[in-house]
Amino acid sequence: MERRDFLQFMLLCYAQPRLTDELAEGILGRATSLVAKPSAEKGSVFLFLESESGSQRILRHLDWNTYQFTDHPIPLSLPHSLVQDKKNRGVVFVFETFGSFAKINLATGETLKIDHREGKEMSYGHATVTEAGDLLCTDVDPATSRGHVVVRSPKTLKVVAQLPPECDGSHQVAMMPGGRVAVCGVATDFGRGEKGAVTFVDTETRQVTRRV
């Protein structure tokens, strides 16, 4: 699929406030017309959708080759981003911005949610997974509005470590090729007058390797 066609397809999905079965068929039909030939290699995409009633957020797993999909309920109100577990691709982690986050097993439907209303933990919206399988998350301290990048256990979602303070305030975190060096983007200064920056961190030694 060409990048232009992919963006057009995404706009079709996001433009719909409610997704009925009829609407879903229309969207998938449009997607079919956008793809000249199915890829020889299997590929899929995850979409955040809303139920027809508006009471439930849904994670749709769409197969690009067959246009078949499966829907999974999300225990979050405003899902913002998603990453897959490195060791089990059937497990995903979904995050809100300034909100809660959850682990979902797509095969069993089992979920583990960290609700920001019940404790001191709050997601800033993004995460990534290292080659070793650690979950790096952008968090916000609700009491101070100070952002941190923490290391969480992919099994329990509990914090096991924190990246250096040079990563504080990051909204986005991603892995560089190789899966060892993380890059953290500081998009805001939280009113402290600090300049934004991009910080590179060795996730094994937890040392800053570069800051731009």
PDB file of N, CA and C in Angstrom, residues 22 37 49 71 80-81 83 99 108 128 136 150 169 204 207 212:
ATOM      1  N   GLU A  22     -22.355  -1.718   9.294  1.00  0.00           N
ATOM      2  CA  GLU A  22     -22.474  -1.227   7.919  1.00  0.00           C
ATOM      3  C   GLU A  22     -21.332  -0.284   7.582  1.00  0.00           C
ATOM      4  N   LYS A  37      -2.791  -4.923  -4.982  1.00  0.00           N
ATOM      5  CA  LYS A  37      -2.558  -6.354  -4.805  1.00  0.00           C
ATOM      6  C   LYS A  37      -2.247  -6.628  -3.342  1.00  0.00           C
ATOM      7  N   LEU A  49     -11.078   2.201  17.932  1.00  0.00           N
ATOM      8  CA  LEU A  49     -12.402   2.561  17.470  1.00  0.00           C
ATOM      9  C   LEU A  49     -13.334   2.718  18.658  1.00  0.00           C
ATOM     10  N   ASP A  71     -12.106  -7.861  16.988  1.00  0.00           N
ATOM     11  CA  ASP A  71     -12.257  -6.729  17.889  1.00  0.00           C
ATOM     12  C   ASP A  71     -12.021  -7.156  19.327  1.00  0.00           C
ATOM     13  N   HIS A  80      -4.533   6.204  23.513  1.00  0.00           N
ATOM     14  CA  HIS A  80      -3.695   7.119  22.729  1.00  0.00           C
ATOM     15  C   HIS A  80      -2.618   6.401  21.928  1.00  0.00           C
ATOM     16  N   SER A  81      -2.021   5.341  22.502  1.00  0.00           N
ATOM     17  CA  SER A  81      -0.951   4.627  21.807  1.00  0.00           C
ATOM     18  C   SER A  81      -0.935   3.171  22.229  1.00  0.00           C
ATOM     19  N   VAL A  83       1.756  -0.570  22.103  1.00  0.00           N
ATOM     20  CA  VAL A  83       2.961  -1.317  21.741  1.00  0.00           C
ATOM     21  C   VAL A  83       2.711  -2.796  22.005  1.00  0.00           C
ATOM     22  N   GLY A  99      -3.406   9.678  31.813  1.00  0.00           N
ATOM     23  CA  GLY A  99      -4.456   8.770  32.247  1.00  0.00           C
ATOM     24  C   GLY A  99      -3.936   7.403  32.613  1.00  0.00           C
ATOM     25  N   THR A 108      -6.602 -14.486  25.126  1.00  0.00           N
ATOM     26  CA  THR A 108      -7.446 -14.893  26.250  1.00  0.00           C
ATOM     27  C   THR A 108      -8.418 -13.814  26.700  1.00  0.00           C
ATOM     28  N   THR A 128       7.628   1.931  24.828  1.00  0.00           N
ATOM     29  CA  THR A 128       8.337   1.117  23.848  1.00  0.00           C
ATOM     30  C   THR A 128       8.897  -0.097  24.574  1.00  0.00           C
ATOM     31  N   LEU A 136       9.499   0.412  28.527  1.00  0.00           N
ATOM     32  CA  LEU A 136       9.845   1.794  28.885  1.00  0.00           C
ATOM     33  C   LEU A 136       8.608   2.659  28.688  1.00  0.00           C
ATOM     34  N   VAL A 150      10.082   5.598  32.892  1.00  0.00           N
ATOM     35  CA  VAL A 150      10.312   4.516  33.845  1.00  0.00           C
ATOM     36  C   VAL A 150      10.388   3.178  33.119  1.00  0.00           C
ATOM     37  N   GLY A 169      10.199  14.614  31.514  1.00  0.00           N
ATOM     38  CA  GLY A 169       9.342  15.466  30.686  1.00  0.00           C
ATOM     39  C   GLY A 169       9.062  14.905  29.316  1.00  0.00           C
ATOM     40  N   GLU A 204      20.698  -0.696  28.853  1.00  0.00           N
ATOM     41  CA  GLU A 204      21.328  -1.713  29.686  1.00  0.00           C
ATOM     42  C   GLU A 204      22.145  -1.083  30.810  1.00  0.00           C
ATOM     43  N   GLN A 207      22.746   4.771  31.011  1.00  0.00           N
ATOM     44  CA  GLN A 207      23.592   5.951  30.878  1.00  0.00           C
ATOM     45  C   GLN A 207      23.200   6.746  29.632  1.00  0.00           C
ATOM     46  N   VAL A 212      20.553  16.060  22.299  1.00  0.00           N
ATOM     47  CA  VAL A 212      20.510  17.089  21.243  1.00  0.00           C
ATOM     48  C   VAL A 212      19.442  18.115  21.585  1.00  0.00           C
TER      49      VAL A 212
END
